[in-house]
C-alpha cells in the first residue's frame, strides 16, 4: 500500500531532508523508523528538499509498504522509533500513484528575523538575529516585487541543474510577529536557496542598501550578485502545503491544514 504521512521537524541537527553521505538527514531517519517498525526497506519520498538546518512545521512524505497497523495508530508507532526532533502527526493510505512531491501544487515558507543587538537564547536556533534597524514598510514594499510569474535566477544558488528558473510566487509578505519579523512566501516551486535569498534581498531593501522598487529590476537582470545575501538556514520553516481534492481525506485524518 501507499502511505502518506504528515510530519514536522527541527532541522538544526540534520543535513536537510535528503539522504546525505556526510551527515544525518530527515529522510534517513524516516526510512530507518519504517524499517524498524515494519521490517521492510522502503524509499520515503518527501515533498521537497529542505536545506541543512531548515525546519518544517508541516511536511508531507509517502512510502510503499505492507502495513497492518491502523492508520490512526501509525503515527504513534513511527514516533516510537524517531528522534524527539522529528514527529509524525498523521497517516493515511493514498492511491498508488500519489507522490508527495509531484502532487503538491504550492508551498509556503516563513522566514523569521530577530531584529536586535542583543542575543536571545530562545531565538538562537530558530530566527536570524539582525543587528541593524529594519523598516517594515520597506520590507513589505520589496517583498511585493517578488509576486507573479518571473525568472528567479537572481535569487538562487548554484546546485542541481534545473530546466527553467521561472517560478510563480502567489504572495510574499513581511509582517511583525511579537518581537520577530516574519517573511511569508508562497510559490508553485522553489529553486535552491531561493526563499533564503529572497529574505536576504528584502532585508537589504529594508536597510536601505537599495530601494524596494529595485527588487523587480534585480530579478529582471538575473544577476545573483545584485540581490541580497542568502540568509542563515535556522530562520526558515516550511509551513504550509497544498494538494488537490484527491487527498482531502488525508487532510482531515491528519488534522492538518494542508488544503486551501
PDB file of C-alpha atoms in Angstrom:
ATOM      1  CA  UNK A   1       0.000   0.000   0.000  1.00  0.00           C
ATOM      2  CA  UNK A   2       0.980   3.631  -0.499  1.00  0.00           C
ATOM      3  CA  UNK A   3       1.039   5.523   2.790  1.00  0.00           C
ATOM      4  CA  UNK A   4       1.253   9.302   3.171  1.00  0.00           C
ATOM      5  CA  UNK A   5       2.338  10.911   6.419  1.00  0.00           C
ATOM      6  CA  UNK A   6       2.368  14.430   7.821  1.00  0.00           C
ATOM      7  CA  UNK A   7       5.393  15.268   9.924  1.00  0.00           C
ATOM      8  CA  UNK A   8       7.241  18.210  11.413  1.00  0.00           C
ATOM      9  CA  UNK A   9      10.859  18.582  12.441  1.00  0.00           C
ATOM     10  CA  UNK A  10      13.547  20.756  13.943  1.00  0.00           C
ATOM     11  CA  UNK A  11      16.202  20.699  11.250  1.00  0.00           C
ATOM     12  CA  UNK A  12      19.081  22.011  13.365  1.00  0.00           C
ATOM     13  CA  UNK A  13      20.881  18.671  13.685  1.00  0.00           C
ATOM     14  CA  UNK A  14      20.251  17.473  10.124  1.00  0.00           C
ATOM     15  CA  UNK A  15      21.719  17.959   6.663  1.00  0.00           C
ATOM     16  CA  UNK A  16      18.267  18.625   5.256  1.00  0.00           C
ATOM     17  CA  UNK A  17      15.624  16.171   4.085  1.00  0.00           C
ATOM     18  CA  UNK A  18      17.559  14.113   1.548  1.00  0.00           C
ATOM     19  CA  UNK A  19      19.897  11.262   2.495  1.00  0.00           C
ATOM     20  CA  UNK A  20      23.479  12.556   2.602  1.00  0.00           C
ATOM     21  CA  UNK A  21      26.824  10.783   2.852  1.00  0.00           C
ATOM     22  CA  UNK A  22      28.294  13.434   5.141  1.00  0.00           C
ATOM     23  CA  UNK A  23      25.687  13.571   7.905  1.00  0.00           C
ATOM     24  CA  UNK A  24      22.220  12.666   9.195  1.00  0.00           C
ATOM     25  CA  UNK A  25      19.059  13.545   7.278  1.00  0.00           C
ATOM     26  CA  UNK A  26      15.331  13.539   7.951  1.00  0.00           C
ATOM     27  CA  UNK A  27      14.733  11.054   5.123  1.00  0.00           C
ATOM     28  CA  UNK A  28      17.274   8.629   6.593  1.00  0.00           C
ATOM     29  CA  UNK A  29      15.594   8.850   9.999  1.00  0.00           C
ATOM     30  CA  UNK A  30      12.176   8.178   8.460  1.00  0.00           C
ATOM     31  CA  UNK A  31      13.384   5.205   6.413  1.00  0.00           C
ATOM     32  CA  UNK A  32      15.128   3.769   9.477  1.00  0.00           C
ATOM     33  CA  UNK A  33      11.947   4.162  11.541  1.00  0.00           C
ATOM     34  CA  UNK A  34       9.851   2.401   8.876  1.00  0.00           C
ATOM     35  CA  UNK A  35      12.372  -0.444   8.695  1.00  0.00           C
ATOM     36  CA  UNK A  36      12.490  -0.876  12.468  1.00  0.00           C
ATOM     37  CA  UNK A  37       8.715  -0.799  12.716  1.00  0.00           C
ATOM     38  CA  UNK A  38       7.712  -2.890   9.686  1.00  0.00           C
ATOM     39  CA  UNK A  39      10.900  -4.813   8.912  1.00  0.00           C
ATOM     40  CA  UNK A  40      10.825  -3.518   5.337  1.00  0.00           C
ATOM     41  CA  UNK A  41      13.325  -1.376   3.473  1.00  0.00           C
ATOM     42  CA  UNK A  42      11.464   1.332   1.586  1.00  0.00           C
ATOM     43  CA  UNK A  43      12.060   4.697  -0.049  1.00  0.00           C
ATOM     44  CA  UNK A  44      10.337   7.571   1.725  1.00  0.00           C
ATOM     45  CA  UNK A  45       9.579  10.277  -0.845  1.00  0.00           C
ATOM     46  CA  UNK A  46       9.316  13.837   0.521  1.00  0.00           C
ATOM     47  CA  UNK A  47       7.522  16.909  -0.740  1.00  0.00           C
ATOM     48  CA  UNK A  48      10.867  18.596  -1.364  1.00  0.00           C
ATOM     49  CA  UNK A  49      14.453  19.052  -0.298  1.00  0.00           C
ATOM     50  CA  UNK A  50      14.916  21.320   2.667  1.00  0.00           C
ATOM     51  CA  UNK A  51      18.429  22.626   3.208  1.00  0.00           C
ATOM     52  CA  UNK A  52      20.687  21.754   6.115  1.00  0.00           C
ATOM     53  CA  UNK A  53      19.393  23.433   9.272  1.00  0.00           C
ATOM     54  CA  UNK A  54      15.971  24.348   7.848  1.00  0.00           C
ATOM     55  CA  UNK A  55      12.863  23.426   9.834  1.00  0.00           C
ATOM     56  CA  UNK A  56       9.408  22.175   8.848  1.00  0.00           C
ATOM     57  CA  UNK A  57       6.205  22.859  10.723  1.00  0.00           C
ATOM     58  CA  UNK A  58       4.366  20.939   8.012  1.00  0.00           C
ATOM     59  CA  UNK A  59       5.939  18.314   5.745  1.00  0.00           C
ATOM     60  CA  UNK A  60       4.340  15.530   3.688  1.00  0.00           C
ATOM     61  CA  UNK A  61       6.024  12.287   2.641  1.00  0.00           C
ATOM     62  CA  UNK A  62       4.888   8.930   1.305  1.00  0.00           C
ATOM     63  CA  UNK A  63       6.218   5.382   1.134  1.00  0.00           C
ATOM     64  CA  UNK A  64       5.035   1.996  -0.092  1.00  0.00           C
ATOM     65  CA  UNK A  65       4.987  -0.923   2.332  1.00  0.00           C
ATOM     66  CA  UNK A  66       2.875  -3.764   3.630  1.00  0.00           C
ATOM     67  CA  UNK A  67       1.320  -2.479   6.830  1.00  0.00           C
ATOM     68  CA  UNK A  68      -1.372  -3.966   9.073  1.00  0.00           C
ATOM     69  CA  UNK A  69      -1.189  -1.189  11.670  1.00  0.00           C
ATOM     70  CA  UNK A  70      -4.327   1.014  11.574  1.00  0.00           C
ATOM     71  CA  UNK A  71      -3.540   4.382  10.020  1.00  0.00           C
ATOM     72  CA  UNK A  72      -4.729   6.266  13.092  1.00  0.00           C
ATOM     73  CA  UNK A  73      -2.163   4.338  15.174  1.00  0.00           C
ATOM     74  CA  UNK A  74       0.708   4.510  12.706  1.00  0.00           C
ATOM     75  CA  UNK A  75       1.968   7.980  13.804  1.00  0.00           C
ATOM     76  CA  UNK A  76       2.356   6.744  17.391  1.00  0.00           C
ATOM     77  CA  UNK A  77       4.168   3.614  16.190  1.00  0.00           C
ATOM     78  CA  UNK A  78       6.566   5.528  13.939  1.00  0.00           C
ATOM     79  CA  UNK A  79       7.252   8.175  16.581  1.00  0.00           C
ATOM     80  CA  UNK A  80       8.474   5.468  18.952  1.00  0.00           C
ATOM     81  CA  UNK A  81      11.367   4.889  16.521  1.00  0.00           C
ATOM     82  CA  UNK A  82      12.052   8.533  15.650  1.00  0.00           C
ATOM     83  CA  UNK A  83      14.301  11.015  17.483  1.00  0.00           C
ATOM     84  CA  UNK A  84      12.494  13.679  19.537  1.00  0.00           C
ATOM     85  CA  UNK A  85      13.136  16.426  16.972  1.00  0.00           C
ATOM     86  CA  UNK A  86      11.058  14.613  14.302  1.00  0.00           C
ATOM     87  CA  UNK A  87       7.363  13.859  14.818  1.00  0.00           C
ATOM     88  CA  UNK A  88       4.688  12.243  12.628  1.00  0.00           C
ATOM     89  CA  UNK A  89       1.216  13.670  13.271  1.00  0.00           C
ATOM     90  CA  UNK A  90      -0.945  11.885  10.703  1.00  0.00           C
ATOM     91  CA  UNK A  91      -1.020   8.959   8.271  1.00  0.00           C
ATOM     92  CA  UNK A  92      -3.421   7.720   5.610  1.00  0.00           C
ATOM     93  CA  UNK A  93      -3.485   5.250   2.749  1.00  0.00           C
ATOM     94  CA  UNK A  94      -3.445   7.086  -0.599  1.00  0.00           C
ATOM     95  CA  UNK A  95      -3.777   5.968  -4.234  1.00  0.00           C
ATOM     96  CA  UNK A  96      -0.798   4.065  -5.616  1.00  0.00           C
ATOM     97  CA  UNK A  97       0.083   6.932  -7.967  1.00  0.00           C
ATOM     98  CA  UNK A  98       0.141   9.595  -5.231  1.00  0.00           C
ATOM     99  CA  UNK A  99       3.537  11.262  -4.794  1.00  0.00           C
ATOM    100  CA  UNK A 100       4.133  13.795  -2.039  1.00  0.00           C
ATOM    101  CA  UNK A 101       6.444  15.849  -4.235  1.00  0.00           C
ATOM    102  CA  UNK A 102       4.766  15.868  -7.626  1.00  0.00           C
ATOM    103  CA  UNK A 103       1.181  16.136  -6.359  1.00  0.00           C
ATOM    104  CA  UNK A 104       1.902  19.242  -4.294  1.00  0.00           C
ATOM    105  CA  UNK A 105       0.531  22.318  -6.076  1.00  0.00           C
ATOM    106  CA  UNK A 106       2.102  25.046  -3.933  1.00  0.00           C
ATOM    107  CA  UNK A 107       4.212  25.560  -0.815  1.00  0.00           C
ATOM    108  CA  UNK A 108       4.620  28.288   1.762  1.00  0.00           C
ATOM    109  CA  UNK A 109       7.810  29.100   3.626  1.00  0.00           C
ATOM    110  CA  UNK A 110       8.221  31.515   6.525  1.00  0.00           C
ATOM    111  CA  UNK A 111      11.466  33.204   7.470  1.00  0.00           C
ATOM    112  CA  UNK A 112      11.870  34.699  10.949  1.00  0.00           C
ATOM    113  CA  UNK A 113      14.186  37.590  11.781  1.00  0.00           C
ATOM    114  CA  UNK A 114      15.035  38.793  15.285  1.00  0.00           C
ATOM    115  CA  UNK A 115      15.980  42.492  14.940  1.00  0.00           C
ATOM    116  CA  UNK A 116      18.123  43.110  17.995  1.00  0.00           C
ATOM    117  CA  UNK A 117      21.673  43.963  19.002  1.00  0.00           C
ATOM    118  CA  UNK A 118      21.340  41.586  21.968  1.00  0.00           C
ATOM    119  CA  UNK A 119      21.161  37.820  21.784  1.00  0.00           C
ATOM    120  CA  UNK A 120      18.136  35.838  22.888  1.00  0.00           C
ATOM    121  CA  UNK A 121      18.942  32.164  23.581  1.00  0.00           C
ATOM    122  CA  UNK A 122      15.381  31.134  22.726  1.00  0.00           C
ATOM    123  CA  UNK A 123      15.733  32.562  19.210  1.00  0.00           C
ATOM    124  CA  UNK A 124      19.315  31.424  18.623  1.00  0.00           C
ATOM    125  CA  UNK A 125      18.495  28.339  16.524  1.00  0.00           C
ATOM    126  CA  UNK A 126      15.143  29.449  15.163  1.00  0.00           C
ATOM    127  CA  UNK A 127      15.464  33.048  13.956  1.00  0.00           C
ATOM    128  CA  UNK A 128      18.108  35.198  12.272  1.00  0.00           C
ATOM    129  CA  UNK A 129      19.373  37.919  14.611  1.00  0.00           C
ATOM    130  CA  UNK A 130      19.943  41.114  12.648  1.00  0.00           C
ATOM    131  CA  UNK A 131      21.893  43.923  14.316  1.00  0.00           C
ATOM    132  CA  UNK A 132      20.633  46.861  12.277  1.00  0.00           C
ATOM    133  CA  UNK A 133      17.254  48.640  12.198  1.00  0.00           C
ATOM    134  CA  UNK A 134      14.803  47.282   9.630  1.00  0.00           C
ATOM    135  CA  UNK A 135      11.994  49.346   8.110  1.00  0.00           C
ATOM    136  CA  UNK A 136       8.985  47.001   7.931  1.00  0.00           C
ATOM    137  CA  UNK A 137       7.251  49.158   5.307  1.00  0.00           C
ATOM    138  CA  UNK A 138      10.278  48.977   3.024  1.00  0.00           C
ATOM    139  CA  UNK A 139      10.439  45.225   3.630  1.00  0.00           C
ATOM    140  CA  UNK A 140       6.829  44.814   2.578  1.00  0.00           C
ATOM    141  CA  UNK A 141       7.305  47.020  -0.496  1.00  0.00           C
ATOM    142  CA  UNK A 142      10.323  44.969  -1.562  1.00  0.00           C
ATOM    143  CA  UNK A 143       8.567  41.667  -0.881  1.00  0.00           C
ATOM    144  CA  UNK A 144       5.692  42.631  -3.178  1.00  0.00           C
ATOM    145  CA  UNK A 145       8.106  42.812  -6.139  1.00  0.00           C
ATOM    146  CA  UNK A 146       8.531  39.031  -5.972  1.00  0.00           C
ATOM    147  CA  UNK A 147       4.851  38.301  -6.645  1.00  0.00           C
ATOM    148  CA  UNK A 148       3.973  36.878 -10.054  1.00  0.00           C
ATOM    149  CA  UNK A 149       5.427  34.556 -12.669  1.00  0.00           C
ATOM    150  CA  UNK A 150       9.036  35.617 -13.094  1.00  0.00           C
ATOM    151  CA  UNK A 151      12.570  34.393 -13.628  1.00  0.00           C
ATOM    152  CA  UNK A 152      14.113  33.944 -10.173  1.00  0.00           C
ATOM    153  CA  UNK A 153      17.686  33.227 -11.281  1.00  0.00           C
ATOM    154  CA  UNK A 154      18.879  36.292  -9.333  1.00  0.00           C
ATOM    155  CA  UNK A 155      17.798  34.713  -6.036  1.00  0.00           C
ATOM    156  CA  UNK A 156      19.047  31.156  -6.285  1.00  0.00           C
ATOM    157  CA  UNK A 157      22.317  29.416  -5.560  1.00  0.00           C
ATOM    158  CA  UNK A 158      24.004  27.033  -7.949  1.00  0.00           C
ATOM    159  CA  UNK A 159      23.002  23.452  -7.242  1.00  0.00           C
ATOM    160  CA  UNK A 160      21.218  20.694  -9.091  1.00  0.00           C
ATOM    161  CA  UNK A 161      20.617  21.860 -12.696  1.00  0.00           C
ATOM    162  CA  UNK A 162      17.018  22.821 -13.496  1.00  0.00           C
ATOM    163  CA  UNK A 163      15.294  23.170 -16.854  1.00  0.00           C
ATOM    164  CA  UNK A 164      13.921  26.598 -16.007  1.00  0.00           C
ATOM    165  CA  UNK A 165      14.392  29.225 -13.307  1.00  0.00           C
ATOM    166  CA  UNK A 166      10.895  30.637 -13.893  1.00  0.00           C
ATOM    167  CA  UNK A 167       8.528  30.190 -10.959  1.00  0.00           C
ATOM    168  CA  UNK A 168       5.233  31.696  -9.808  1.00  0.00           C
ATOM    169  CA  UNK A 169       5.075  33.400  -6.412  1.00  0.00           C
ATOM    170  CA  UNK A 170       1.490  33.792  -5.207  1.00  0.00           C
ATOM    171  CA  UNK A 171       2.253  36.029  -2.254  1.00  0.00           C
ATOM    172  CA  UNK A 172       5.216  37.433  -0.368  1.00  0.00           C
ATOM    173  CA  UNK A 173       4.533  39.368   2.829  1.00  0.00           C
ATOM    174  CA  UNK A 174       6.666  40.932   5.564  1.00  0.00           C
ATOM    175  CA  UNK A 175       4.954  41.414   8.918  1.00  0.00           C
ATOM    176  CA  UNK A 176       5.784  41.855  12.620  1.00  0.00           C
ATOM    177  CA  UNK A 177       5.027  38.872  14.868  1.00  0.00           C
ATOM    178  CA  UNK A 178       5.655  39.656  18.547  1.00  0.00           C
ATOM    179  CA  UNK A 179       9.358  40.555  18.782  1.00  0.00           C
ATOM    180  CA  UNK A 180      10.163  38.984  15.392  1.00  0.00           C
ATOM    181  CA  UNK A 181       9.686  39.889  11.752  1.00  0.00           C
ATOM    182  CA  UNK A 182       8.202  37.170   9.554  1.00  0.00           C
ATOM    183  CA  UNK A 183       8.530  36.945   5.776  1.00  0.00           C
ATOM    184  CA  UNK A 184       5.959  34.566   4.252  1.00  0.00           C
ATOM    185  CA  UNK A 185       6.336  33.437   0.654  1.00  0.00           C
ATOM    186  CA  UNK A 186       4.144  31.006  -1.269  1.00  0.00           C
ATOM    187  CA  UNK A 187       5.013  29.633  -4.694  1.00  0.00           C
ATOM    188  CA  UNK A 188       4.457  26.753  -7.078  1.00  0.00           C
ATOM    189  CA  UNK A 189       8.083  25.727  -6.576  1.00  0.00           C
ATOM    190  CA  UNK A 190      11.372  27.000  -5.197  1.00  0.00           C
ATOM    191  CA  UNK A 191      14.901  26.983  -6.560  1.00  0.00           C
ATOM    192  CA  UNK A 192      17.928  26.078  -4.446  1.00  0.00           C
ATOM    193  CA  UNK A 193      18.232  28.658  -1.603  1.00  0.00           C
ATOM    194  CA  UNK A 194      15.554  30.787  -3.293  1.00  0.00           C
ATOM    195  CA  UNK A 195      13.479  31.510  -0.172  1.00  0.00           C
ATOM    196  CA  UNK A 196      16.562  32.445   1.855  1.00  0.00           C
ATOM    197  CA  UNK A 197      17.926  34.686  -0.909  1.00  0.00           C
ATOM    198  CA  UNK A 198      14.541  36.377  -1.228  1.00  0.00           C
ATOM    199  CA  UNK A 199      14.580  37.057   2.517  1.00  0.00           C
ATOM    200  CA  UNK A 200      18.110  38.452   2.286  1.00  0.00           C
ATOM    201  CA  UNK A 201      17.072  40.720  -0.580  1.00  0.00           C
ATOM    202  CA  UNK A 202      14.090  42.041   1.385  1.00  0.00           C
ATOM    203  CA  UNK A 203      16.402  42.694   4.353  1.00  0.00           C
ATOM    204  CA  UNK A 204      18.754  44.705   2.145  1.00  0.00           C
ATOM    205  CA  UNK A 205      15.809  46.747   0.841  1.00  0.00           C
ATOM    206  CA  UNK A 206      14.654  47.349   4.429  1.00  0.00           C
ATOM    207  CA  UNK A 207      18.101  48.505   5.492  1.00  0.00           C
ATOM    208  CA  UNK A 208      18.310  50.931   2.559  1.00  0.00           C
ATOM    209  CA  UNK A 209      21.072  49.235   0.594  1.00  0.00           C
ATOM    210  CA  UNK A 210      18.810  49.614  -2.432  1.00  0.00           C
ATOM    211  CA  UNK A 211      15.234  50.899  -2.839  1.00  0.00           C
ATOM    212  CA  UNK A 212      12.353  48.399  -2.654  1.00  0.00           C
ATOM    213  CA  UNK A 213      11.422  49.039  -6.284  1.00  0.00           C
ATOM    214  CA  UNK A 214      14.889  47.866  -7.312  1.00  0.00           C
ATOM    215  CA  UNK A 215      13.920  44.274  -6.423  1.00  0.00           C
ATOM    216  CA  UNK A 216      11.989  43.981  -9.673  1.00  0.00           C
ATOM    217  CA  UNK A 217      14.967  45.302 -11.623  1.00  0.00           C
ATOM    218  CA  UNK A 218      17.275  42.834  -9.869  1.00  0.00           C
ATOM    219  CA  UNK A 219      15.016  39.943 -10.878  1.00  0.00           C
ATOM    220  CA  UNK A 220      14.857  41.188 -14.463  1.00  0.00           C
ATOM    221  CA  UNK A 221      18.665  41.409 -14.589  1.00  0.00           C
ATOM    222  CA  UNK A 222      19.170  37.837 -13.376  1.00  0.00           C
ATOM    223  CA  UNK A 223      22.430  38.704 -11.580  1.00  0.00           C
ATOM    224  CA  UNK A 224      22.805  36.869  -8.267  1.00  0.00           C
ATOM    225  CA  UNK A 225      25.438  39.339  -7.038  1.00  0.00           C
ATOM    226  CA  UNK A 226      22.972  42.233  -7.342  1.00  0.00           C
ATOM    227  CA  UNK A 227      20.489  40.703  -4.891  1.00  0.00           C
ATOM    228  CA  UNK A 228      20.756  40.330  -1.137  1.00  0.00           C
ATOM    229  CA  UNK A 229      22.643  37.542   0.659  1.00  0.00           C
ATOM    230  CA  UNK A 230      21.451  34.012   1.333  1.00  0.00           C
ATOM    231  CA  UNK A 231      20.467  34.387   4.976  1.00  0.00           C
ATOM    232  CA  UNK A 232      21.191  31.596   7.521  1.00  0.00           C
ATOM    233  CA  UNK A 233      19.001  28.468   7.421  1.00  0.00           C
ATOM    234  CA  UNK A 234      17.862  28.463  11.058  1.00  0.00           C
ATOM    235  CA  UNK A 235      15.196  31.108  10.465  1.00  0.00           C
ATOM    236  CA  UNK A 236      13.466  29.224   7.641  1.00  0.00           C
ATOM    237  CA  UNK A 237      10.413  26.978   8.055  1.00  0.00           C
ATOM    238  CA  UNK A 238       8.288  25.051   5.587  1.00  0.00           C
ATOM    239  CA  UNK A 239       4.843  25.973   6.900  1.00  0.00           C
ATOM    240  CA  UNK A 240       2.010  25.033   4.525  1.00  0.00           C
ATOM    241  CA  UNK A 241       1.422  22.620   1.634  1.00  0.00           C
ATOM    242  CA  UNK A 242      -1.438  22.392  -0.821  1.00  0.00           C
ATOM    243  CA  UNK A 243      -2.776  19.322  -2.612  1.00  0.00           C
ATOM    244  CA  UNK A 244      -5.847  18.715  -4.757  1.00  0.00           C
ATOM    245  CA  UNK A 245      -9.091  17.034  -3.689  1.00  0.00           C
ATOM    246  CA  UNK A 246      -7.607  13.557  -4.154  1.00  0.00           C
ATOM    247  CA  UNK A 247      -6.014  13.809  -0.718  1.00  0.00           C
ATOM    248  CA  UNK A 248      -8.767  15.692   1.086  1.00  0.00           C
ATOM    249  CA  UNK A 249      -9.289  12.732   3.400  1.00  0.00           C
ATOM    250  CA  UNK A 250      -5.581  12.870   4.254  1.00  0.00           C
ATOM    251  CA  UNK A 251      -6.007  16.467   5.384  1.00  0.00           C
ATOM    252  CA  UNK A 252      -8.947  15.534   7.587  1.00  0.00           C
ATOM    253  CA  UNK A 253      -7.377  12.431   9.110  1.00  0.00           C
ATOM    254  CA  UNK A 254      -4.025  14.107   9.745  1.00  0.00           C
ATOM    255  CA  UNK A 255      -5.818  17.088  11.316  1.00  0.00           C
ATOM    256  CA  UNK A 256      -3.583  19.405   9.329  1.00  0.00           C
ATOM    257  CA  UNK A 257      -4.471  22.385   7.171  1.00  0.00           C
ATOM    258  CA  UNK A 258      -2.705  21.233   4.001  1.00  0.00           C
ATOM    259  CA  UNK A 259      -5.508  22.237   1.652  1.00  0.00           C
ATOM    260  CA  UNK A 260      -6.603  25.752   0.626  1.00  0.00           C
TER     261      UNK A 260
END
